[in-house]
Short mmCIF file of C-alpha atoms and ligand atoms in Angstrom, two decimals:
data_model
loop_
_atom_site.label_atom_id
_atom_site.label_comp_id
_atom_site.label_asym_id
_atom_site.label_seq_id
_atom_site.Cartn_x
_atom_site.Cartn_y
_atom_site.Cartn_z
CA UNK A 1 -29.60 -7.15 -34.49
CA UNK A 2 -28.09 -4.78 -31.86
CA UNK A 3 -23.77 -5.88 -31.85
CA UNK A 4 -23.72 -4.99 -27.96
CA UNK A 5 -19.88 -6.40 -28.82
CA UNK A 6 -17.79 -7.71 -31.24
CA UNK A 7 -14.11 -8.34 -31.79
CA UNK A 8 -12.87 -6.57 -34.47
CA UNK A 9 -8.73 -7.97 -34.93
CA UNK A 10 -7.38 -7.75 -31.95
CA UNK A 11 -9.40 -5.34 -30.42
CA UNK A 12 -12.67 -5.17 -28.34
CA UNK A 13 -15.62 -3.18 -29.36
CA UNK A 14 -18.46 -2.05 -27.78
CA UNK A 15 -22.01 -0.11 -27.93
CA UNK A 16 -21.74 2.80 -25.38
CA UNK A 17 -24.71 1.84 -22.90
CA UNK A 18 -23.69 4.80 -20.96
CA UNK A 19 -24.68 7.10 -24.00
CA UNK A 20 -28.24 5.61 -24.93
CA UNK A 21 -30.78 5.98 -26.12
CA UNK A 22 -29.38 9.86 -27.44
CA UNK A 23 -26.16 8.96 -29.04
CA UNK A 24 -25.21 5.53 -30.74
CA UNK A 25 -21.37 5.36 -30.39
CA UNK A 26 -19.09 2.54 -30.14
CA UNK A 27 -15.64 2.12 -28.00
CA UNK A 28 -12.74 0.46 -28.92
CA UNK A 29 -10.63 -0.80 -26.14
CA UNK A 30 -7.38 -1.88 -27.30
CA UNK A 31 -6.14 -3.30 -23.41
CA UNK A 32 -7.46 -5.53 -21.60
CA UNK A 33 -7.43 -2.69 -18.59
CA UNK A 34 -10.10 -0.92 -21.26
CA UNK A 35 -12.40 -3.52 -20.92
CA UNK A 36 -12.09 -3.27 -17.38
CA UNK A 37 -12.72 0.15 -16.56
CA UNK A 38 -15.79 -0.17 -19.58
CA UNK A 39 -17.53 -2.98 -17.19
CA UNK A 40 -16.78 -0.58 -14.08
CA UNK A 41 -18.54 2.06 -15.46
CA UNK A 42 -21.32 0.28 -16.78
CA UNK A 43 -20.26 0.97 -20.58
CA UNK A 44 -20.93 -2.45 -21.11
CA UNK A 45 -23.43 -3.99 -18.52
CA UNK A 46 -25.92 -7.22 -18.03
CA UNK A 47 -24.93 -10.13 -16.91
CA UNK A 48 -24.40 -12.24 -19.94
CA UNK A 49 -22.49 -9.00 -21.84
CA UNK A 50 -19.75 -8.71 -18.48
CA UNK A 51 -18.97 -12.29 -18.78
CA UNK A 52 -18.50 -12.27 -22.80
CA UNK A 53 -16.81 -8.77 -22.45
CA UNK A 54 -14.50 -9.99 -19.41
CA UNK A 55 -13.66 -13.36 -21.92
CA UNK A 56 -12.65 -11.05 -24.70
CA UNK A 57 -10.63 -8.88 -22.56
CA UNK A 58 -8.51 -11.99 -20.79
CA UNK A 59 -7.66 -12.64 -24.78
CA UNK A 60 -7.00 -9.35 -25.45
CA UNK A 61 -4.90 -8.86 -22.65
CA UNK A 62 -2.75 -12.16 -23.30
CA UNK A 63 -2.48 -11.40 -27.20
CA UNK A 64 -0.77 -8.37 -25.81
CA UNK A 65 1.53 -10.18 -23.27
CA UNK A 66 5.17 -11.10 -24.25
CA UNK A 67 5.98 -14.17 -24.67
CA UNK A 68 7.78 -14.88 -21.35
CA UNK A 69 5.48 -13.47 -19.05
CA UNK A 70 1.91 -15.26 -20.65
CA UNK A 71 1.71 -17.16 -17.86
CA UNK A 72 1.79 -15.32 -15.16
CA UNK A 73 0.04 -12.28 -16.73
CA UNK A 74 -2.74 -14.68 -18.14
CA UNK A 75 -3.65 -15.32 -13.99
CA UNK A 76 -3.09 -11.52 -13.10
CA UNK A 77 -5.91 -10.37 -15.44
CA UNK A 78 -8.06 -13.09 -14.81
CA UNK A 79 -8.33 -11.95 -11.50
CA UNK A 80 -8.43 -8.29 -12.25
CA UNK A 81 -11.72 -9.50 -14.46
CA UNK A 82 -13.04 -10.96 -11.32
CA UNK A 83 -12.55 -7.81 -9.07
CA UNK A 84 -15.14 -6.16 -11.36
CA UNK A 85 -18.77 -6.67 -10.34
CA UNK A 86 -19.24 -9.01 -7.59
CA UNK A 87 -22.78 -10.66 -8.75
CA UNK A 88 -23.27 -11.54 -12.05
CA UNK A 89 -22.12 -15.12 -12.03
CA UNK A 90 -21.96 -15.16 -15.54
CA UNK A 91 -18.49 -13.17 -14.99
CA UNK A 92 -16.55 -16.11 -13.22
CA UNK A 93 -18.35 -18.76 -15.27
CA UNK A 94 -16.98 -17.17 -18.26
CA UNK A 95 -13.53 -16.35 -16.82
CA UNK A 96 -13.29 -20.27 -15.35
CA UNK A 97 -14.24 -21.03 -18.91
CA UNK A 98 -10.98 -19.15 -20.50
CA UNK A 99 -8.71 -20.68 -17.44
CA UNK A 100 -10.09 -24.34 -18.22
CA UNK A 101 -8.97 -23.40 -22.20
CA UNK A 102 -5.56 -21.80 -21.19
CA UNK A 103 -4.81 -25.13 -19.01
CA UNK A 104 -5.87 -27.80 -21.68
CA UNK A 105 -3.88 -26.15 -24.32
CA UNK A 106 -0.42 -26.39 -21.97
CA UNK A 107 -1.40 -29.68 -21.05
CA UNK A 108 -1.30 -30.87 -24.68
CA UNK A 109 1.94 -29.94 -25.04
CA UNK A 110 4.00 -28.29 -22.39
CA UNK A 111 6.21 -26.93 -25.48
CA UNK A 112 3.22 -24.69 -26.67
CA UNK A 113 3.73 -21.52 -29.31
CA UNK A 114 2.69 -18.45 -27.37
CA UNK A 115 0.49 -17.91 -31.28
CA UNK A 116 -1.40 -20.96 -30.35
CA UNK A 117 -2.13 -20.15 -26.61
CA UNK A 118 -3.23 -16.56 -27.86
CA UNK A 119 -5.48 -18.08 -31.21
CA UNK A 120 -7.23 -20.74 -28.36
CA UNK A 121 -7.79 -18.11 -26.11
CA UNK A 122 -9.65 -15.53 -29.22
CA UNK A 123 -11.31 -19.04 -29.82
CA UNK A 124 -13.02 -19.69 -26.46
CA UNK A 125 -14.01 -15.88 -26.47
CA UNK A 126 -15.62 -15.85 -29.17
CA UNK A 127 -17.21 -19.32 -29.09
CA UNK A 128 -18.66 -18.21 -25.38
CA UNK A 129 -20.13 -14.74 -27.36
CA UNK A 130 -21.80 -17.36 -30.08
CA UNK A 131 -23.49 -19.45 -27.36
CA UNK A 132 -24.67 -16.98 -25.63
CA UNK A 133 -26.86 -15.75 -28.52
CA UNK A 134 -27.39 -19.26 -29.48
CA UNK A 135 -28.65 -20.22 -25.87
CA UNK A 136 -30.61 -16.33 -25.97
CA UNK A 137 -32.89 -17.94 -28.74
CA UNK A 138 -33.80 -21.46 -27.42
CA UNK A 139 -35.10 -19.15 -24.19
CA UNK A 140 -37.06 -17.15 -26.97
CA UNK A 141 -38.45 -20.74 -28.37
CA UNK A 142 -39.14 -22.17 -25.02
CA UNK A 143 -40.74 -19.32 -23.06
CA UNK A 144 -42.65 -17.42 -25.96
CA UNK A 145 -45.69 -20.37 -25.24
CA UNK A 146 -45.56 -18.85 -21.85
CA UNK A 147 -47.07 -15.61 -23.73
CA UNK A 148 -50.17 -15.26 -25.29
CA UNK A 149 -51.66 -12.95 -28.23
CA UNK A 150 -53.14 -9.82 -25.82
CA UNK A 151 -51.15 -9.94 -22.93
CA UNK A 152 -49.23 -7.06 -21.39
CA UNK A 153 -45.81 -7.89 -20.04
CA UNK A 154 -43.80 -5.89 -17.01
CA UNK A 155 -40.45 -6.56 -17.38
CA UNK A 156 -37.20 -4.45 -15.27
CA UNK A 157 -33.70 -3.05 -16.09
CA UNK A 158 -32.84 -4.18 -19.12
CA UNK A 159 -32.58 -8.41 -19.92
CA UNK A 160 -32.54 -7.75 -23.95
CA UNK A 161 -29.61 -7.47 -26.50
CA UNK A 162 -27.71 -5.26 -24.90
CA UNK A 163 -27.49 -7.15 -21.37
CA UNK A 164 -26.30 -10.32 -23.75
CA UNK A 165 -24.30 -11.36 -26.51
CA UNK A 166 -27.45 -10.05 -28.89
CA UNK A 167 -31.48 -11.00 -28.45
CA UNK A 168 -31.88 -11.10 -24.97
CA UNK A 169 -33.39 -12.94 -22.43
CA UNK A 170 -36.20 -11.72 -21.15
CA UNK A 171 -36.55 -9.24 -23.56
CA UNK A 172 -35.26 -12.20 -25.90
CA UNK A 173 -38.48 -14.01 -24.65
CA UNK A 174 -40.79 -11.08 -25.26
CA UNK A 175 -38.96 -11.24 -28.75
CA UNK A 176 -39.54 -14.14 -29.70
CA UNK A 177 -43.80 -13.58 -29.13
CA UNK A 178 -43.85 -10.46 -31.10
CA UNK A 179 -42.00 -12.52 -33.72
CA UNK A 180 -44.31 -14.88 -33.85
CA UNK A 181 -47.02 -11.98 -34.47
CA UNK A 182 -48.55 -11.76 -30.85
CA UNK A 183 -49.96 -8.86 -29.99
CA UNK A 184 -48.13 -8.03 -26.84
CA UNK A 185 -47.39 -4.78 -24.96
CA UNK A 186 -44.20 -4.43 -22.59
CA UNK A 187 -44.67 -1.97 -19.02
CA UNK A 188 -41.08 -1.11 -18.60
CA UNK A 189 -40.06 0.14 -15.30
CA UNK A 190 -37.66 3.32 -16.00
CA UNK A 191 -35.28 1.25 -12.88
CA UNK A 192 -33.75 3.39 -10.93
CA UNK A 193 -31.06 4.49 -10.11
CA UNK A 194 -29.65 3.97 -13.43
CA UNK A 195 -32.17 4.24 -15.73
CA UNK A 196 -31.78 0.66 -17.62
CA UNK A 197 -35.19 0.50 -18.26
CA UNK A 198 -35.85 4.15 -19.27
CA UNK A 199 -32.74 4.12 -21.49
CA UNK A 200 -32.07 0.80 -22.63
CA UNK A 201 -35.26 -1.21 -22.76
CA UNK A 202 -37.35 1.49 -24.32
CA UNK A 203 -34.30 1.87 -26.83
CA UNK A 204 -34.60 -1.47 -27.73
CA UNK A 205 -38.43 -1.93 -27.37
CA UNK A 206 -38.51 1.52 -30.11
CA UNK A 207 -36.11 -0.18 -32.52
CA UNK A 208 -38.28 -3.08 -32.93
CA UNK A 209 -41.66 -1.81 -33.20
CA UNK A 210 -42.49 -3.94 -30.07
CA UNK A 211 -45.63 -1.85 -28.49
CA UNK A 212 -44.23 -0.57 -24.69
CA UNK A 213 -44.70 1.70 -22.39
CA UNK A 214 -42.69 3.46 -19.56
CA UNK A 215 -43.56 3.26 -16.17
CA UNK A 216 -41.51 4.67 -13.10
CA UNK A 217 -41.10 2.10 -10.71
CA UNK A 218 -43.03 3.00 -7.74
CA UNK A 219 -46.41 2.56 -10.22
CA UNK A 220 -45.90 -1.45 -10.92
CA UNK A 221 -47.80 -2.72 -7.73
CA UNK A 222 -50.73 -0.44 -8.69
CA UNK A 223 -50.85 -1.12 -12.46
CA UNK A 224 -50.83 -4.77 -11.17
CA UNK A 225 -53.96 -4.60 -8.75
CA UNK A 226 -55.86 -3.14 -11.33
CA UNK A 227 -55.47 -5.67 -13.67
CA UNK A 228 -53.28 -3.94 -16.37
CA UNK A 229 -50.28 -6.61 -16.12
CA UNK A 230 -50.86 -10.25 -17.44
CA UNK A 231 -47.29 -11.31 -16.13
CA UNK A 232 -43.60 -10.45 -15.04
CA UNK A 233 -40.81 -11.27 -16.88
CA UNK A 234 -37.22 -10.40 -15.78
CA UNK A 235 -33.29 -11.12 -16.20
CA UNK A 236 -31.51 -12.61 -13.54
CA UNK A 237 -27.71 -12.34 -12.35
CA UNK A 238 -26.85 -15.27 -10.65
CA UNK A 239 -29.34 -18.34 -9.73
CA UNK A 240 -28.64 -20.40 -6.53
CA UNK A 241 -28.79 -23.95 -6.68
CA UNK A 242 -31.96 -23.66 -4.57
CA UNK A 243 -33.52 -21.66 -7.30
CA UNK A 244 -33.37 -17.98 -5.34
CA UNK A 245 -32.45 -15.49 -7.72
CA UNK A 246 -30.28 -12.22 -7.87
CA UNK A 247 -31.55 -9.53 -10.35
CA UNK A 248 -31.91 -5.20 -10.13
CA UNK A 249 -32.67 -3.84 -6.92
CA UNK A 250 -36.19 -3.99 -7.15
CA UNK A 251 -37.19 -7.33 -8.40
CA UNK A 252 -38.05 -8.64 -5.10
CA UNK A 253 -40.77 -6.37 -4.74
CA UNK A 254 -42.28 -7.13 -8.10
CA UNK A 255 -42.19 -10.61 -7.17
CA UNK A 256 -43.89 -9.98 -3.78
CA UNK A 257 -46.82 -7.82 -5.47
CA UNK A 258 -47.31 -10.64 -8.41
CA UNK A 259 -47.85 -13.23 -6.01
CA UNK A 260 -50.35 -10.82 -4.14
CA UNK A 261 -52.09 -9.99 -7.26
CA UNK A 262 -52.20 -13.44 -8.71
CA UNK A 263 -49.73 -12.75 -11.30
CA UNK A 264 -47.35 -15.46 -12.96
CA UNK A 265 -43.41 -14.35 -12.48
CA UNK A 266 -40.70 -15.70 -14.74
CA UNK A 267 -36.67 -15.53 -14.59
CA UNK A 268 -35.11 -16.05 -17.82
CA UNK A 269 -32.15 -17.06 -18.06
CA UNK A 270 -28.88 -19.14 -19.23
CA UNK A 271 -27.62 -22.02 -17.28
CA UNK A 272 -24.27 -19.87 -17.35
CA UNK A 273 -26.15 -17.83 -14.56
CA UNK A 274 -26.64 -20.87 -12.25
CA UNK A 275 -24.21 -21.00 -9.71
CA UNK A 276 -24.30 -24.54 -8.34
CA UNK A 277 -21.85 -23.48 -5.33
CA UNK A 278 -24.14 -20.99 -3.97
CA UNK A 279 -26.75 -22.73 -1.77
CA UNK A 280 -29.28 -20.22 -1.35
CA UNK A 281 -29.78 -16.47 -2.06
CA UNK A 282 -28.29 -16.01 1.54
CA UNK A 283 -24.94 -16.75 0.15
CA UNK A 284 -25.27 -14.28 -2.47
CA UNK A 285 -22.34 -11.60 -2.70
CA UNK A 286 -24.90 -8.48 -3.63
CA UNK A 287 -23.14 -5.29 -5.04
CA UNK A 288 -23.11 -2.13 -3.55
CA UNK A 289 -22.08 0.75 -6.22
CA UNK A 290 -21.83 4.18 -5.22
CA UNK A 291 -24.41 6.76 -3.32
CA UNK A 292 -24.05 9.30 -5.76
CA UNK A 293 -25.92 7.01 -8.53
CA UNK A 294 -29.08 7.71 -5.83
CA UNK A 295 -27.68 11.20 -5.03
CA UNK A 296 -28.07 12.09 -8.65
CA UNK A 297 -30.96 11.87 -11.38
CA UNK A 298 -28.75 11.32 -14.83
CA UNK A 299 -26.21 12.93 -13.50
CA UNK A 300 -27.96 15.51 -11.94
CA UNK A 301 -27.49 16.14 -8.17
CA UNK A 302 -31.14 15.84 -6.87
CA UNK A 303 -30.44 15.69 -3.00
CA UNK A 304 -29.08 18.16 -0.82
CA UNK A 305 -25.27 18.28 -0.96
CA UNK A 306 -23.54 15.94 1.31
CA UNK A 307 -26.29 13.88 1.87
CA UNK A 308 -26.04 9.71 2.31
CA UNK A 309 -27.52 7.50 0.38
CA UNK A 310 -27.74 3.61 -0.02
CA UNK A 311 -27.16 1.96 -3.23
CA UNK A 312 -27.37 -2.14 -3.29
CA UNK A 313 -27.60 -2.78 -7.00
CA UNK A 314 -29.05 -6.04 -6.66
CA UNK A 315 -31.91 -7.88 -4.29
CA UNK A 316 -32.35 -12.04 -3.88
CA UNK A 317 -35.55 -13.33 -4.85
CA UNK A 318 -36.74 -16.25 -2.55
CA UNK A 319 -37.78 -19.08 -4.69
CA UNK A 320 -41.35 -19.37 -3.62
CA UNK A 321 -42.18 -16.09 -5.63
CA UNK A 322 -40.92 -17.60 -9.05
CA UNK A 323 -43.41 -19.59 -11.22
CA UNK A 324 -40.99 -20.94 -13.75
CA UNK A 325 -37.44 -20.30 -14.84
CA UNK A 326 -36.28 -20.46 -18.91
CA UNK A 327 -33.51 -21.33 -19.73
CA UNK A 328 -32.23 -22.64 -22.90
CA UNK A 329 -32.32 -26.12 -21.64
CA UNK A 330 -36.40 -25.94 -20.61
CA UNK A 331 -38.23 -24.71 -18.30
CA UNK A 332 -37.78 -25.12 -14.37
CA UNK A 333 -40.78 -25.09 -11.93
CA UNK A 334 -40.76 -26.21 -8.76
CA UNK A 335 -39.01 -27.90 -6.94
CA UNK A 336 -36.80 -25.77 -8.16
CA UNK A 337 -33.73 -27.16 -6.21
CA UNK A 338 -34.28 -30.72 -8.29
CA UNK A 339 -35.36 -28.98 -11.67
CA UNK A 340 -31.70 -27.39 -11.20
CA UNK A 341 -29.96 -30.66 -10.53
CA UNK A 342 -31.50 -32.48 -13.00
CA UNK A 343 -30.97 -29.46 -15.77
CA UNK A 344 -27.35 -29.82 -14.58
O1 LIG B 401 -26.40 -3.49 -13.14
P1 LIG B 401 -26.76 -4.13 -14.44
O2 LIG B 401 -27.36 -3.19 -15.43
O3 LIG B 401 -25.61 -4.92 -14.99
O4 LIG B 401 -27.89 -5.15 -14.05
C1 LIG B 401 -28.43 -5.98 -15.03
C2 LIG B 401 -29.55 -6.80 -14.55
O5 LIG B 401 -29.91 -6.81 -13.39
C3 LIG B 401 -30.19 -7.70 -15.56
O6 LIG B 401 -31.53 -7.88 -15.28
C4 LIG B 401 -29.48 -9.06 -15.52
O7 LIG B 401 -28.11 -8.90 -15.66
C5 LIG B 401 -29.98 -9.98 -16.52
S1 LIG B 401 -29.45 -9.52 -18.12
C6 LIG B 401 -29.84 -10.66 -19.25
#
């Protein structure tokens, strides 16, 4: 399996998403302020992967505090983890998850070792990582019925191994089918502006032998009239207690064509991506990253010089387009709002 990261004593390590699919290379980041800039810059990216990446680097960053100041550094750099990328929910969940660990283990005994503050906080990191990949293969063993031997898949950006602690989710899904010995092909739209889909998904889809093809993304609404998709299958970055859903720019208007063309449309992903505060996709906080990612193709400049350009990195899904959500509890259809709740 893909190690999209790993701690490795005392420091974090990571694959370089920025270099695939030409060069395999891993980083080490050795401060906390490493894994930072690495989920800035999209070295390490998907929603699952910034929340386990942002837990290792809170522990990396307090195994390198002094003594004295643990305390007070251990809330600075949670908050500098949650000034990185505004949507993935995953992110706070897992950074709530460290603060809930750093608070029980003063409570126990307000005379603490700083060694057993920093071993509980390498703990939680790591047990957060495991779950993820545990929780990645229950969605594989619940939503792989939802595929059958034949079908074609469209799936966008990049919801596999590298977006996760390992597997995947959608692509964790699609997996899990091919696993089973389905024969299954996977449209993969190349997802602009970024190339996730072009880069990462293809990478992955190649490493396994799982049959795909790359599409750009303009050509999904026509592959889908004329019958070449069988169903959608996508990631998601933070699910609203309503059921709306925040993925890549772009989802939206795979949903919309689905439901014109007749075509089931699933979300799959882990309960750590439902944000029970967040009412509807209207509340959404949706990221907006830099022009130049539009301005430029790969990092070459494609538009005139000085030219504007928009980049949201994320849309909102109304829950009326989704068919079912995985997750590694079960499946969710509607109404989604209750299926939520009750999941809860
Ligand atoms: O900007 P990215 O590459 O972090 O966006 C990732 C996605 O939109 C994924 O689909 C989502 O995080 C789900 S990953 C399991």
């Amino acid at each position: 399996m893909i190690k999209t990261i790993s701690w490795d004593r005392g420091t974090v390590v990571m694959i370089d998403q920025k270099a695939l699919p030409h060069e395999e290379r891993y980083v080490t980041c050795r401060k906390y302020e490493e894994v930072i800039a690495a989920i800035n810059d999209m070295t390490i990216r998907g929603a699952p992967a910034v929340g386990i990446a942002a837990a290792m680097g809170i522990a990396l960053g307090v195994l390198n505090s002094p003594e004295k100041q643990m305390k007070e550094n251990f809330y600075s750099i949670c908050d500098a983890f949650s000034r990185t990328r505004p949507t993935a929910v995953n992110l706070f969940w897992a950074i709530d998850r460290m603060k809930s660990r750093f608070e029980k283990e003063f409570a126990s005994t307000p005379h603490i070792k700083a060694d057993t503050v920093k071993k509980a906080l390498t703990e939680e990191a790591l047990y957060i990582h495991e779950k993820d990949i545990r929780a990645n293969r229950q969605m594989g063993v619940h939503g792989k019925h939802l595929i059958e031997d034949g079908n074609t898949i469209l799936t966008h950006c990049n919801a596999g191994a590298l977006a996760t602690g390992g597997y995947g989710t959608a692509l964790g899904v699609i997996r899990a089918a091919h696993e089973e010995g389905k024969k299954i092909h996977v449209l993969v739209d190349e997802t602009r502006p970024l190339l996730q889909g072009a880069r990462l998904t293809a990478w992955e889809m190649k490493n396994e032998g799982i049959p795909a093809t790359l599409i750009i993304d303009s050509m999904a609404g026509s592959f889908m009239k004329r019958g070449m998709v069988d169903l959608v299958m996508v990631g998601a970055d933070r699910i609203a207690a309503n059921g709306d859903v925040a993925n890549k720019i772009g989802t939206y208007s795979l949903a919309v064509l689905a439901r014109e063309n007749g075509i089931p449309f699933y979300v799959v992903a882990p309960i750590s991506t439902i944000d029970h505060h967040t009412r509807t996709g209207n509340e959404m906080p949706l990221e907006e990253r830099s022009g130049e990612e539009v301005l430029e193709f790969h990092g070459t400049q494609i538009a005139p010089e000085g030219f504007n350009a928009h980049n949201p990195s994320f849309d909102v899904t109304p829950k009326r387009y989704i068919t079912a959500i995985i997750t590694e509890k079960g499946i969710i259809t509607a109404p989604f709002g209750k299926g939520i709740k009750d999941l809860a």
